[in-house]
Tab-separated table of C-alpha atoms in Angstrom:
chain	number	residue	atom	x	y	z
A	1	MET	CA	-24.169	104.055	148.882
A	2	ASN	CA	-28.066	103.557	148.834
A	3	THR	CA	-29.987	100.571	147.514
A	4	ARG	CA	-30.622	102.025	144.068
A	5	ARG	CA	-27.017	102.872	143.327
A	6	ILE	CA	-26.010	99.308	144.262
A	7	VAL	CA	-28.563	97.836	141.921
A	8	ALA	CA	-27.506	100.110	139.211
A	9	LEU	CA	-23.723	99.033	139.593
A	10	LEU	CA	-24.835	95.309	139.487
A	11	LEU	CA	-27.127	95.888	136.492
A	12	GLY	CA	-24.247	97.612	134.590
A	13	GLY	CA	-21.661	94.962	135.780
A	14	SER	CA	-23.871	92.206	134.542
A	15	LEU	CA	-23.780	93.439	131.054
A	16	ILE	CA	-20.419	91.924	130.457
A	17	PHE	CA	-22.084	88.550	129.906
A	18	SER	CA	-24.123	89.928	126.837
A	19	TYR	CA	-20.904	90.504	125.065
A	20	ALA	CA	-18.577	88.181	123.504
A	21	PRO	CA	-17.201	85.614	124.591
A	22	PHE	CA	-20.247	85.048	126.756
A	23	SER	CA	-22.762	86.233	124.127
A	24	GLN	CA	-25.964	86.114	126.316
A	25	ALA	CA	-27.629	88.609	124.118
A	26	TRP	CA	-30.911	88.137	125.731
A	27	LEU	CA	-29.588	89.713	129.059
A	28	VAL	CA	-29.592	93.254	127.707
A	29	LEU	CA	-33.462	93.845	127.691
A	30	PRO	CA	-33.822	92.725	131.372
A	31	VAL	CA	-30.953	94.930	132.411
A	32	LEU	CA	-32.385	97.889	130.628
A	33	PHE	CA	-35.837	97.132	132.048
A	34	GLY	CA	-34.250	96.862	135.534
A	35	LEU	CA	-32.433	100.222	134.934
A	36	LEU	CA	-35.854	101.915	134.109
A	37	LEU	CA	-37.402	100.377	137.093
A	38	THR	CA	-34.676	101.623	139.312
A	39	THR	CA	-34.924	105.240	137.925
A	40	ARG	CA	-38.680	105.628	137.592
A	41	HIS	CA	-39.117	107.735	140.484
A	42	ALA	CA	-35.641	109.642	140.698
A	43	THR	CA	-35.202	113.184	140.334
A	44	PRO	CA	-32.721	114.432	137.654
A	45	TYR	CA	-29.770	114.469	140.206
A	46	MET	CA	-30.677	111.009	141.471
A	47	ALA	CA	-30.986	109.904	137.844
A	48	TRP	CA	-27.407	111.019	137.200
A	49	ARG	CA	-26.066	109.149	140.294
A	50	ILE	CA	-27.879	105.951	139.016
A	51	GLY	CA	-26.523	106.341	135.543
A	52	PHE	CA	-23.155	106.826	136.730
A	53	TYR	CA	-23.049	103.708	138.942
A	54	PHE	CA	-24.556	101.848	136.054
A	55	GLY	CA	-21.815	103.090	133.700
A	56	LEU	CA	-19.221	102.123	136.394
A	57	GLY	CA	-20.346	98.578	136.556
A	58	TRP	CA	-20.788	98.426	132.756
A	59	PHE	CA	-17.288	99.635	131.927
A	60	SER	CA	-15.353	98.277	134.834
A	61	THR	CA	-16.378	94.745	134.033
A	62	GLY	CA	-16.508	94.993	130.360
A	63	LEU	CA	-13.139	96.884	129.966
A	64	SER	CA	-11.259	94.978	132.663
A	65	TRP	CA	-9.044	93.433	130.019
A	66	ILE	CA	-7.261	96.707	129.565
A	67	TYR	CA	-5.433	95.922	132.973
A	68	VAL	CA	-3.657	92.877	131.204
A	69	SER	CA	-1.649	95.375	128.890
A	70	ILE	CA	-1.180	98.103	131.517
A	71	ASP	CA	0.106	95.357	134.108
A	72	GLN	CA	2.378	93.566	131.514
A	73	PHE	CA	3.769	96.537	129.504
A	74	GLY	CA	2.791	99.596	131.471
A	75	GLY	CA	5.673	99.513	133.895
A	76	LEU	CA	3.463	100.864	136.640
A	77	PRO	CA	2.910	99.576	140.241
A	78	VAL	CA	-0.359	97.706	140.767
A	79	ILE	CA	-1.994	100.417	142.582
A	80	ALA	CA	-1.076	103.054	139.858
A	81	SER	CA	-2.309	100.563	137.223
A	82	ILE	CA	-5.592	100.385	138.972
A	83	ALA	CA	-5.767	104.183	139.407
A	84	VAL	CA	-5.277	104.666	135.645
A	85	LEU	CA	-8.102	102.226	134.852
A	86	ALA	CA	-10.403	103.952	137.547
A	87	VAL	CA	-9.974	107.274	135.825
A	88	LEU	CA	-10.999	105.853	132.481
A	89	PHE	CA	-13.946	104.078	134.124
A	90	LEU	CA	-15.022	107.320	135.936
A	91	TYR	CA	-14.902	109.214	132.776
A	92	LEU	CA	-16.834	106.634	130.592
A	93	SER	CA	-19.512	106.604	133.241
A	94	LEU	CA	-20.291	110.177	132.730
A	95	PHE	CA	-22.114	109.418	129.446
A	96	PRO	CA	-24.920	107.076	130.715
A	97	ALA	CA	-25.219	109.418	133.595
A	98	LEU	CA	-25.861	112.229	131.216
A	99	ALA	CA	-28.420	110.180	129.227
A	100	LEU	CA	-30.495	109.452	132.361
A	101	PHE	CA	-30.235	112.943	133.853
A	102	LEU	CA	-31.621	114.437	130.534
A	103	TRP	CA	-34.483	111.937	130.539
A	104	LYS	CA	-35.533	113.003	134.034
A	105	TYR	CA	-34.850	116.724	133.307
A	106	PHE	CA	-37.420	116.766	130.664
A	107	GLU	CA	-39.769	114.821	132.962
A	108	ARG	CA	-40.425	118.165	134.578
A	109	TRP	CA	-42.444	119.323	131.586
A	110	LEU	CA	-43.571	116.070	129.930
A	111	GLY	CA	-44.219	114.004	132.997
A	112	VAL	CA	-44.257	110.134	132.308
A	113	PHE	CA	-44.110	110.741	128.631
A	114	ALA	CA	-40.504	111.952	128.855
A	115	ILE	CA	-39.491	108.347	128.783
A	116	GLY	CA	-39.892	108.564	125.030
A	117	ILE	CA	-36.907	110.975	124.936
A	118	LEU	CA	-34.620	108.478	126.439
A	119	PRO	CA	-33.497	106.737	123.144
A	120	LEU	CA	-32.560	110.092	121.914
A	121	THR	CA	-30.631	111.246	125.176
A	122	TRP	CA	-28.815	107.863	125.170
A	123	LEU	CA	-27.838	108.306	121.363
A	124	VAL	CA	-26.708	111.824	121.946
A	125	SER	CA	-24.376	110.750	124.946
A	126	GLU	CA	-23.156	107.781	123.019
A	127	SER	CA	-22.258	109.849	119.906
A	128	ILE	CA	-20.334	112.295	122.258
A	129	ARG	CA	-18.578	109.262	123.711
A	130	SER	CA	-17.471	108.201	120.332
A	131	TRP	CA	-15.632	111.455	119.282
A	132	PHE	CA	-14.944	113.486	122.352
A	133	LEU	CA	-11.203	113.306	123.295
A	134	THR	CA	-10.768	111.327	119.857
A	135	GLY	CA	-13.454	109.078	121.115
A	136	PHE	CA	-13.873	105.589	122.762
A	137	PRO	CA	-16.996	103.825	121.377
A	138	TRP	CA	-16.290	100.371	122.722
A	139	LEU	CA	-19.155	98.462	124.504
A	140	GLU	CA	-21.933	100.103	122.318
A	141	LEU	CA	-25.095	98.165	123.284
A	142	GLY	CA	-25.753	97.130	119.753
A	143	TYR	CA	-22.712	94.921	119.640
A	144	THR	CA	-24.511	92.524	121.933
A	145	GLN	CA	-26.689	91.424	119.338
A	146	THR	CA	-24.183	90.523	116.658
A	147	ASP	CA	-25.228	86.709	116.982
A	148	ALA	CA	-28.829	87.305	117.829
A	149	TRP	CA	-31.930	87.908	115.647
A	150	LEU	CA	-31.813	91.456	116.547
A	151	GLY	CA	-28.562	91.882	114.654
A	152	ASN	CA	-30.657	91.569	111.415
A	153	TYR	CA	-31.314	95.319	112.042
A	154	ALA	CA	-27.610	96.079	111.335
A	155	PRO	CA	-27.763	96.310	107.457
A	156	TRP	CA	-30.599	98.734	107.710
A	157	LEU	CA	-29.825	100.806	110.897
A	158	GLY	CA	-26.276	99.775	111.935
A	159	GLY	CA	-25.158	98.855	115.418
A	160	VAL	CA	-26.202	102.229	116.570
A	161	GLY	CA	-29.655	101.680	115.388
A	162	ILE	CA	-29.843	98.397	117.189
A	163	THR	CA	-29.005	100.260	120.418
A	164	VAL	CA	-32.037	102.437	119.599
A	165	ILE	CA	-34.153	99.496	118.966
A	166	LEU	CA	-33.154	97.894	122.217
A	167	TRP	CA	-34.090	101.014	124.238
A	168	SER	CA	-37.272	101.095	122.326
A	169	ILE	CA	-38.241	97.620	123.206
A	170	ALA	CA	-37.296	98.082	126.859
A	171	ILE	CA	-39.185	101.141	127.343
A	172	SER	CA	-42.371	99.623	125.597
A	173	LEU	CA	-42.229	96.759	128.006
A	174	PHE	CA	-41.753	98.993	130.758
A	175	CYS	CA	-44.613	101.085	129.848
A	176	TRP	CA	-46.719	97.950	129.298
A	177	PHE	CA	-45.793	96.809	132.834
A	178	GLU	CA	-46.447	100.290	134.412
A	179	GLN	CA	-49.755	101.226	132.518
A	180	GLN	CA	-51.171	97.807	131.496
A	181	ARG	CA	-51.949	99.231	127.987
A	182	LYS	CA	-51.762	96.525	125.220
A	183	GLU	CA	-50.435	98.826	122.595
A	184	PHE	CA	-47.089	99.174	124.333
A	185	GLY	CA	-46.840	95.327	124.327
A	186	LEU	CA	-47.647	95.179	120.572
A	187	VAL	CA	-44.916	97.720	119.969
A	188	ALA	CA	-42.415	95.723	121.798
A	189	PHE	CA	-43.736	92.403	119.994
A	190	GLY	CA	-43.474	94.121	116.539
A	191	LEU	CA	-39.772	95.311	116.934
A	192	LEU	CA	-38.792	91.788	118.310
A	193	ILE	CA	-40.309	89.905	115.212
A	194	ILE	CA	-39.538	92.409	112.476
A	195	PRO	CA	-35.882	91.352	112.123
A	196	PHE	CA	-36.865	87.779	111.459
A	197	ALA	CA	-38.323	88.900	108.008
A	198	LEU	CA	-35.527	91.337	107.302
A	199	PRO	CA	-32.999	88.805	105.634
A	200	TRP	CA	-35.681	88.014	102.916
A	201	VAL	CA	-35.541	91.567	101.673
A	202	SER	CA	-31.778	91.889	101.848
A	203	PRO	CA	-30.250	93.798	99.094
A	204	ILE	CA	-26.901	91.807	99.327
A	205	LYS	CA	-26.602	88.998	96.803
A	206	THR	CA	-23.743	86.673	96.113
A	207	THR	CA	-22.269	86.822	92.731
A	208	GLY	CA	-20.989	83.141	92.564
A	209	GLU	CA	-17.362	84.439	92.462
A	210	GLU	CA	-14.900	84.120	95.308
A	211	ALA	CA	-11.374	84.647	96.235
A	212	ARG	CA	-8.990	82.186	97.886
A	213	VAL	CA	-7.598	84.012	100.925
A	214	LEU	CA	-4.669	82.943	103.365
A	215	LEU	CA	-4.570	84.819	106.757
A	216	VAL	CA	-1.183	84.481	108.351
A	217	GLN	CA	-0.895	84.381	112.232
A	218	GLY	CA	2.700	84.629	113.398
A	219	ASN	CA	2.104	84.534	117.262
A	220	ILE	CA	5.236	86.708	117.842
A	221	GLU	CA	5.498	87.590	121.616
A	222	GLN	CA	4.837	91.106	122.351
A	223	SER	CA	7.772	91.379	124.745
A	224	VAL	CA	10.460	90.812	121.848
A	225	LYS	CA	8.481	91.973	118.924
A	226	TRP	CA	10.292	95.440	118.603
A	227	ASN	CA	13.657	94.232	119.587
A	228	PRO	CA	15.917	95.003	116.612
A	229	ASP	CA	17.494	91.488	116.853
A	230	GLN	CA	13.932	89.963	116.284
A	231	HIS	CA	13.200	91.751	112.944
A	232	TRP	CA	14.375	89.123	110.550
A	233	GLN	CA	13.320	86.311	112.593
A	234	SER	CA	9.744	87.540	112.607
A	235	LEU	CA	9.836	88.188	108.937
A	236	MET	CA	11.021	84.699	108.161
A	237	THR	CA	8.207	83.105	110.312
A	238	TYR	CA	5.683	84.935	108.223
A	239	LEU	CA	7.522	84.136	104.907
A	240	ASP	CA	7.739	80.474	105.939
A	241	LEU	CA	4.063	80.310	106.624
A	242	SER	CA	3.134	81.904	103.483
A	243	ARG	CA	5.375	80.802	100.552
A	244	PRO	CA	4.102	77.257	100.236
A	245	HIS	CA	0.764	78.935	99.607
A	246	TYR	CA	1.765	81.446	96.854
A	247	PRO	CA	0.630	79.487	93.964
A	248	THR	CA	-2.849	78.532	95.375
A	249	HIS	CA	-4.058	81.830	96.825
A	250	ASP	CA	-5.335	85.115	95.393
A	251	ILE	CA	-4.587	87.133	98.479
A	252	ILE	CA	-2.271	86.745	101.483
A	253	VAL	CA	-2.572	88.801	104.593
A	254	TRP	CA	-0.266	89.492	107.438
A	255	PRO	CA	-1.320	91.353	110.432
A	256	GLU	CA	-0.674	94.854	111.875
A	257	SER	CA	3.079	95.711	111.887
A	258	ALA	CA	4.082	92.172	110.945
A	259	VAL	CA	7.104	93.668	109.217
A	260	THR	CA	8.686	95.420	112.140
A	261	MET	CA	11.577	97.121	110.342
A	262	PRO	CA	10.099	100.344	109.005
A	263	GLU	CA	9.904	101.331	105.351
A	264	PRO	CA	12.054	102.533	103.589
A	265	TYR	CA	14.743	100.381	105.410
A	266	THR	CA	13.314	97.185	104.090
A	267	ASP	CA	12.859	98.223	100.508
A	268	ASP	CA	15.083	95.672	99.059
A	269	VAL	CA	13.558	92.802	100.867
A	270	LEU	CA	10.037	93.910	100.171
A	271	LYS	CA	10.868	94.225	96.328
A	272	ASN	CA	12.215	90.796	96.383
A	273	ILE	CA	8.950	89.484	98.145
A	274	HIS	CA	6.913	91.577	95.514
A	275	LYS	CA	8.786	89.815	92.613
A	276	ALA	CA	8.174	86.310	94.180
A	277	LEU	CA	4.426	87.082	94.468
A	278	VAL	CA	4.274	88.380	90.708
A	279	ASP	CA	5.812	85.302	89.472
A	280	THR	CA	3.421	83.084	91.331
A	281	ASP	CA	0.262	85.247	90.369
A	282	THR	CA	-0.705	86.294	93.970
A	283	THR	CA	-0.825	89.302	96.248
A	284	LEU	CA	0.338	89.995	99.874
A	285	ILE	CA	-1.015	92.639	102.096
A	286	THR	CA	0.903	93.357	105.309
A	287	GLY	CA	0.977	95.758	108.126
A	288	ILE	CA	4.242	97.797	108.342
A	289	ILE	CA	5.563	101.052	109.794
A	290	ASP	CA	6.112	103.581	107.002
A	291	TYR	CA	8.673	106.431	107.642
A	292	GLN	CA	8.050	109.546	105.478
A	293	ASN	CA	9.328	113.150	105.950
A	294	SER	CA	10.209	112.492	109.578
A	295	GLN	CA	6.810	111.093	110.397
A	296	TYR	CA	5.676	107.648	111.200
A	297	PHE	CA	2.435	105.956	109.709
A	298	ASN	CA	0.931	102.725	110.965
A	299	THR	CA	0.379	101.276	107.419
A	300	MET	CA	-0.906	98.549	105.264
A	301	ILE	CA	0.967	97.989	101.974
A	302	VAL	CA	0.326	95.626	98.981
A	303	LEU	CA	3.005	93.468	97.246
A	304	GLY	CA	2.655	91.501	94.161
A	305	LEU	CA	-0.309	91.703	91.762
A	306	ASP	CA	-2.589	94.652	92.155
A	307	ALA	CA	-4.482	93.778	88.972
A	308	PRO	CA	-5.575	90.332	87.752
A	309	TYR	CA	-2.542	89.472	85.509
A	310	GLN	CA	0.275	91.841	86.001
A	311	PRO	CA	1.092	94.561	88.316
A	312	VAL	CA	0.002	97.998	87.131
A	313	GLU	CA	1.770	99.751	89.959
A	314	PRO	CA	4.933	97.706	91.191
A	315	TYR	CA	5.839	98.024	94.811
A	316	ALA	CA	8.057	101.084	95.719
A	317	HIS	CA	8.284	102.936	98.841
A	318	GLY	CA	5.487	105.596	98.731
A	319	HIS	CA	3.494	103.847	96.102
A	320	THR	CA	-0.295	104.499	96.116
A	321	ASN	CA	-1.557	101.021	96.998
A	322	ARG	CA	-1.449	101.402	100.766
A	323	TYR	CA	-3.501	102.379	103.743
A	324	GLN	CA	-2.405	104.457	106.513
A	325	LYS	CA	-4.246	104.378	109.934
A	326	HIS	CA	-6.294	107.393	110.736
A	327	GLN	CA	-7.851	106.688	114.160
A	328	LEU	CA	-5.010	106.420	116.429
A	329	LEU	CA	-5.093	104.820	119.999
A	330	PRO	CA	-4.525	107.140	122.673
A	331	ILE	CA	-1.226	106.410	124.754
A	332	GLY	CA	-0.471	103.323	122.355
A	333	GLU	CA	-0.128	105.346	119.102
A	334	PHE	CA	0.009	108.804	120.228
A	335	VAL	CA	0.455	110.482	123.600
A	336	PRO	CA	-1.468	113.520	124.415
A	337	PHE	CA	0.611	116.170	126.493
A	338	GLU	CA	3.453	113.920	125.688
A	339	ASP	CA	6.196	116.244	126.990
A	340	LEU	CA	4.397	116.054	130.407
A	341	LEU	CA	3.354	112.326	130.249
A	342	ARG	CA	6.306	110.603	128.561
A	343	PRO	CA	8.778	110.959	131.393
A	344	LEU	CA	6.306	109.678	134.073
A	345	ALA	CA	6.286	105.849	133.289
A	346	PRO	CA	6.912	103.324	130.367
A	347	LEU	CA	3.093	103.155	129.880
A	348	PHE	CA	3.463	106.678	128.485
A	349	ASP	CA	6.633	105.881	126.392
A	350	LEU	CA	5.605	102.452	124.674
A	351	PRO	CA	7.586	101.621	121.400
A	352	MET	CA	6.075	103.061	118.338
A	353	SER	CA	3.714	105.444	120.314
A	354	SER	CA	4.173	108.533	118.158
A	355	PHE	CA	2.343	108.117	114.786
A	356	THR	CA	0.859	110.521	112.409
A	357	ARG	CA	-2.759	110.256	111.256
A	358	GLY	CA	-3.590	109.002	107.675
A	359	ASP	CA	-6.655	110.455	105.920
A	360	TYR	CA	-9.989	109.845	107.040
A	361	GLU	CA	-10.994	108.504	103.647
A	362	GLN	CA	-8.748	106.533	101.516
A	363	ALA	CA	-8.883	104.608	98.262
A	364	ASN	CA	-9.402	100.785	98.687
A	365	LEU	CA	-6.431	98.504	98.382
A	366	ARG	CA	-6.023	96.825	95.177
A	367	ALA	CA	-5.162	93.152	95.275
A	368	LYS	CA	-5.157	90.949	92.089
A	369	GLY	CA	-8.201	93.002	91.033
A	370	PHE	CA	-10.095	92.657	94.088
A	371	HIS	CA	-10.853	95.949	96.286
A	372	LEU	CA	-10.421	95.966	99.942
A	373	ALA	CA	-11.546	98.640	102.436
A	374	GLY	CA	-8.956	98.819	105.253
A	375	ALA	CA	-9.162	99.392	108.862
A	376	ILE	CA	-6.316	98.882	111.336
A	377	CYS	CA	-6.933	97.434	114.842
A	378	TYR	CA	-8.751	100.004	116.904
A	379	GLU	CA	-10.339	101.666	113.761
A	380	ILE	CA	-12.779	98.841	113.193
A	381	ALA	CA	-14.761	100.209	116.236
A	382	PHE	CA	-15.495	103.511	114.384
A	383	PRO	CA	-18.384	102.557	112.099
A	384	ALA	CA	-18.638	105.926	110.314
A	385	GLN	CA	-15.073	105.897	109.300
A	386	VAL	CA	-15.142	102.275	107.959
A	387	ARG	CA	-18.469	103.137	106.247
A	388	ALA	CA	-16.740	106.100	104.539
A	389	ASN	CA	-14.049	103.637	102.946
A	390	VAL	CA	-16.602	101.071	101.720
A	391	SER	CA	-18.254	101.797	98.292
A	392	ALA	CA	-20.361	99.855	95.758
A	393	SER	CA	-17.244	98.628	94.227
A	394	THR	CA	-15.604	97.435	97.394
A	395	ASP	CA	-15.227	93.496	97.522
A	396	TYR	CA	-14.030	92.872	101.030
A	397	ILE	CA	-13.521	94.745	104.560
A	398	LEU	CA	-9.905	93.967	105.573
A	399	THR	CA	-8.758	94.639	109.160
A	400	VAL	CA	-5.456	93.731	110.729
A	401	SER	CA	-4.563	93.840	114.460
A	402	ASN	CA	-2.209	92.984	117.154
A	403	ASP	CA	-4.246	91.925	120.179
A	404	THR	CA	-1.252	90.453	121.794
A	405	TRP	CA	-1.340	93.324	124.308
A	406	PHE	CA	-4.553	91.566	125.843
A	407	GLY	CA	-3.514	88.090	126.294
A	408	ALA	CA	-6.141	85.397	126.966
A	409	SER	CA	-8.617	87.997	128.220
A	410	HIS	CA	-12.074	88.840	126.775
A	411	GLY	CA	-10.828	91.794	124.937
A	412	PRO	CA	-9.843	90.118	121.692
A	413	ALA	CA	-13.271	88.362	121.633
A	414	GLN	CA	-15.102	91.779	121.946
A	415	HIS	CA	-12.713	93.082	119.341
A	416	MET	CA	-13.921	90.335	116.897
A	417	GLN	CA	-17.463	90.866	117.748
A	418	ILE	CA	-17.131	94.522	116.805
A	419	ALA	CA	-15.415	93.742	113.485
A	420	ARG	CA	-18.373	91.186	112.639
A	421	MET	CA	-20.830	94.047	113.127
A	422	ARG	CA	-19.150	95.939	110.413
A	423	ALA	CA	-19.573	93.133	108.058
A	424	LEU	CA	-23.315	93.051	108.963
A	425	GLU	CA	-23.763	96.714	108.700
A	426	LEU	CA	-22.046	97.098	105.287
A	427	GLY	CA	-22.822	93.889	103.629
A	428	ARG	CA	-19.282	92.914	102.768
A	429	PRO	CA	-17.244	89.835	103.627
A	430	LEU	CA	-14.545	90.685	106.331
A	431	LEU	CA	-10.939	89.322	106.678
A	432	ARG	CA	-9.203	89.728	109.947
A	433	ALA	CA	-5.656	88.928	110.417
A	434	THR	CA	-3.874	89.108	113.941
A	435	ASN	CA	-0.591	88.333	115.504
A	436	ASN	CA	-2.131	85.760	117.948
A	437	GLY	CA	-5.980	85.789	117.450
A	438	ILE	CA	-8.593	86.185	116.750
A	439	THR	CA	-7.790	85.609	112.993
A	440	ALA	CA	-10.958	84.835	111.159
A	441	VAL	CA	-13.134	85.302	107.882
A	442	VAL	CA	-16.695	86.380	108.011
A	443	ASP	CA	-19.273	86.488	105.315
A	444	ALA	CA	-21.334	89.392	104.285
A	445	PHE	CA	-24.109	88.317	106.678
A	446	GLY	CA	-21.858	88.209	109.867
A	447	ASN	CA	-21.385	84.335	110.001
A	448	GLU	CA	-17.815	83.123	110.568
A	449	LEU	CA	-16.580	81.041	107.550
A	450	ALA	CA	-13.113	79.995	109.251
A	451	ARG	CA	-11.221	80.885	112.533
A	452	ALA	CA	-7.435	80.095	113.415
A	453	PRO	CA	-7.011	78.885	116.904
A	454	GLN	CA	-5.512	81.592	119.218
A	455	PHE	CA	-1.842	81.636	120.349
A	456	THR	CA	-0.570	79.560	117.554
A	457	SER	CA	1.730	80.207	114.655
A	458	THR	CA	-0.476	79.207	111.818
A	459	ALA	CA	-2.002	80.119	108.276
A	460	LEU	CA	-5.786	80.071	107.789
A	461	SER	CA	-7.080	79.301	104.229
A	462	ALA	CA	-10.644	80.083	103.078
A	463	GLU	CA	-12.629	80.763	99.997
A	464	VAL	CA	-14.550	83.929	100.506
A	465	PRO	CA	-17.550	84.691	98.409
A	466	MET	CA	-18.111	87.922	96.588
A	467	VAL	CA	-21.403	89.898	97.007
A	468	ARG	CA	-22.928	92.836	95.259
A	469	GLY	CA	-25.572	95.298	96.356
A	470	GLN	CA	-25.444	98.159	99.121
A	471	THR	CA	-27.294	98.079	102.684
A	472	LEU	CA	-29.353	100.809	103.720
A	473	TYR	CA	-26.786	101.507	106.414
A	474	GLN	CA	-24.017	101.791	103.746
A	475	LEU	CA	-26.087	104.224	101.847
A	476	PHE	CA	-27.349	106.498	104.693
A	477	GLY	CA	-25.181	105.569	107.814
A	478	SER	CA	-26.777	106.302	110.992
A	479	ILE	CA	-29.555	108.599	109.849
A	480	GLY	CA	-32.258	105.909	110.242
A	481	ALA	CA	-31.184	105.610	113.848
A	482	TRP	CA	-31.567	109.206	114.494
A	483	LEU	CA	-34.820	109.530	112.694
A	484	ILE	CA	-36.296	106.677	114.919
A	485	ALA	CA	-34.967	108.390	118.071
A	486	VAL	CA	-36.066	111.876	117.223
A	487	LEU	CA	-39.570	110.758	115.990
A	488	THR	CA	-40.182	108.897	119.299
A	489	ALA	CA	-39.058	111.907	121.157
A	490	LEU	CA	-41.326	114.180	119.099
A	491	VAL	CA	-44.467	111.771	119.273
A	492	SER	CA	-43.935	111.557	123.102
A	493	THR	CA	-43.583	115.375	123.483
A	494	LEU	CA	-46.731	116.079	121.370
A	495	ILE	CA	-48.784	113.503	123.275
A	496	ALA	CA	-47.582	115.252	126.641
A	497	LEU	CA	-48.451	118.607	125.516
A	498	ARG	CA	-51.861	117.584	124.339
A	499	ARG	CA	-52.661	115.918	127.527
A	500	SER	CA	-51.455	119.097	129.379
A	501	GLN	CA	-53.773	121.176	127.274
A	502	ALA	CA	-56.665	118.996	127.746
A	503	ARG	CA	-56.322	119.090	131.621
A	504	SER	CA	-56.029	122.835	131.483
A	505	LYS	CA	-59.352	123.280	129.741
């Protein structure tokens, strides 16, 4: 392994510290600058290898938390667990390799100006990563800025746009360093200071109204959660944490699959809970497994008041006031080539790993007159899908999860960081209920209003402000990010062609 590949591996590995829980957002720019410096004289093939090793460092450190679930629940020997992870990391490393390869490939015709194409090639490769083989968009560079001032770009360009901005700043600084031309420094300076002014022109305004919300964290051990003998005990844990708060809260939320006995086998119990909620003028949203027509759906259902004063649609199995998960987690919720893989190891035959997808776009959940856009667990990492379910009438984004699979690793912190980016992008407060953390409430500007301690059985109460208005990202999605990347590539190409024509005269 030559020096450049070692440097690329270390640069990629260091990115772990820019994400939660370390949150050293400043680190991204030196890393990208270093990657440009390492690749500046590379051939396309060398750039591919540099990008591959950069990705290998980036994903093997950033996603190392996946080992916790494979080791504890996968039923594989240590060597086999490491091999499964290695395949994932090697696959994901192909995408930064592709981005750098395309940059250097175009350098054959555009010379040094081809560097202006890099934000576009990176955006293309990351877009492919987000949908190919159902997609795995975790660790997008934009998430590193959730707590930094560059995060102010999120309502305008989304997290993907922040990635384009980061590359634009790094390239401007690199060109300033290489060519000593002050205009590049001014571009970088402008991109760095613009976000300080963006909150002053935010279209999102608070209304003065609020909802009193209770998020319940059961802290049920994953090893016993799906044991049939545990069903009623788990349900009682959530009921005991919730019932004292019925009269004082508008919305109560239980996490993903908090009710482990599937519908319709719990209909009688759920109808009794629904009646108690109606009698106390409140609403409960819970994760549950829905069994319909020989198919299983990972679902959220609403019990109690769907309208402000009385239920318009009382609870019954199959009622419309529900959300069914669309973006399923490979292996965890569906198994590709399952006839081949399921017999190989417990990893490929986990409990509840044969779900059916819900619709991509679904109606908001109705809870005591409030409207909530749903996302279950892994779905919150897919910004386009979350955006498709948020409208001008949406009051809150609601995401429920079960991060118990990943213990005390940095995975749950990254998951929370991703969820907060959705609140920033779409300008809506976010409610996040999990089994053992991180359970939290986030306002429409990405600030945490309340957080429950991890690994405790508790209920988190918060008064959550309502807002109105729509962000540019909510209206137009990632079009702004693509426009910036395409325009930068076009300008660089035109300058290169003009220089080439001038030299030929």
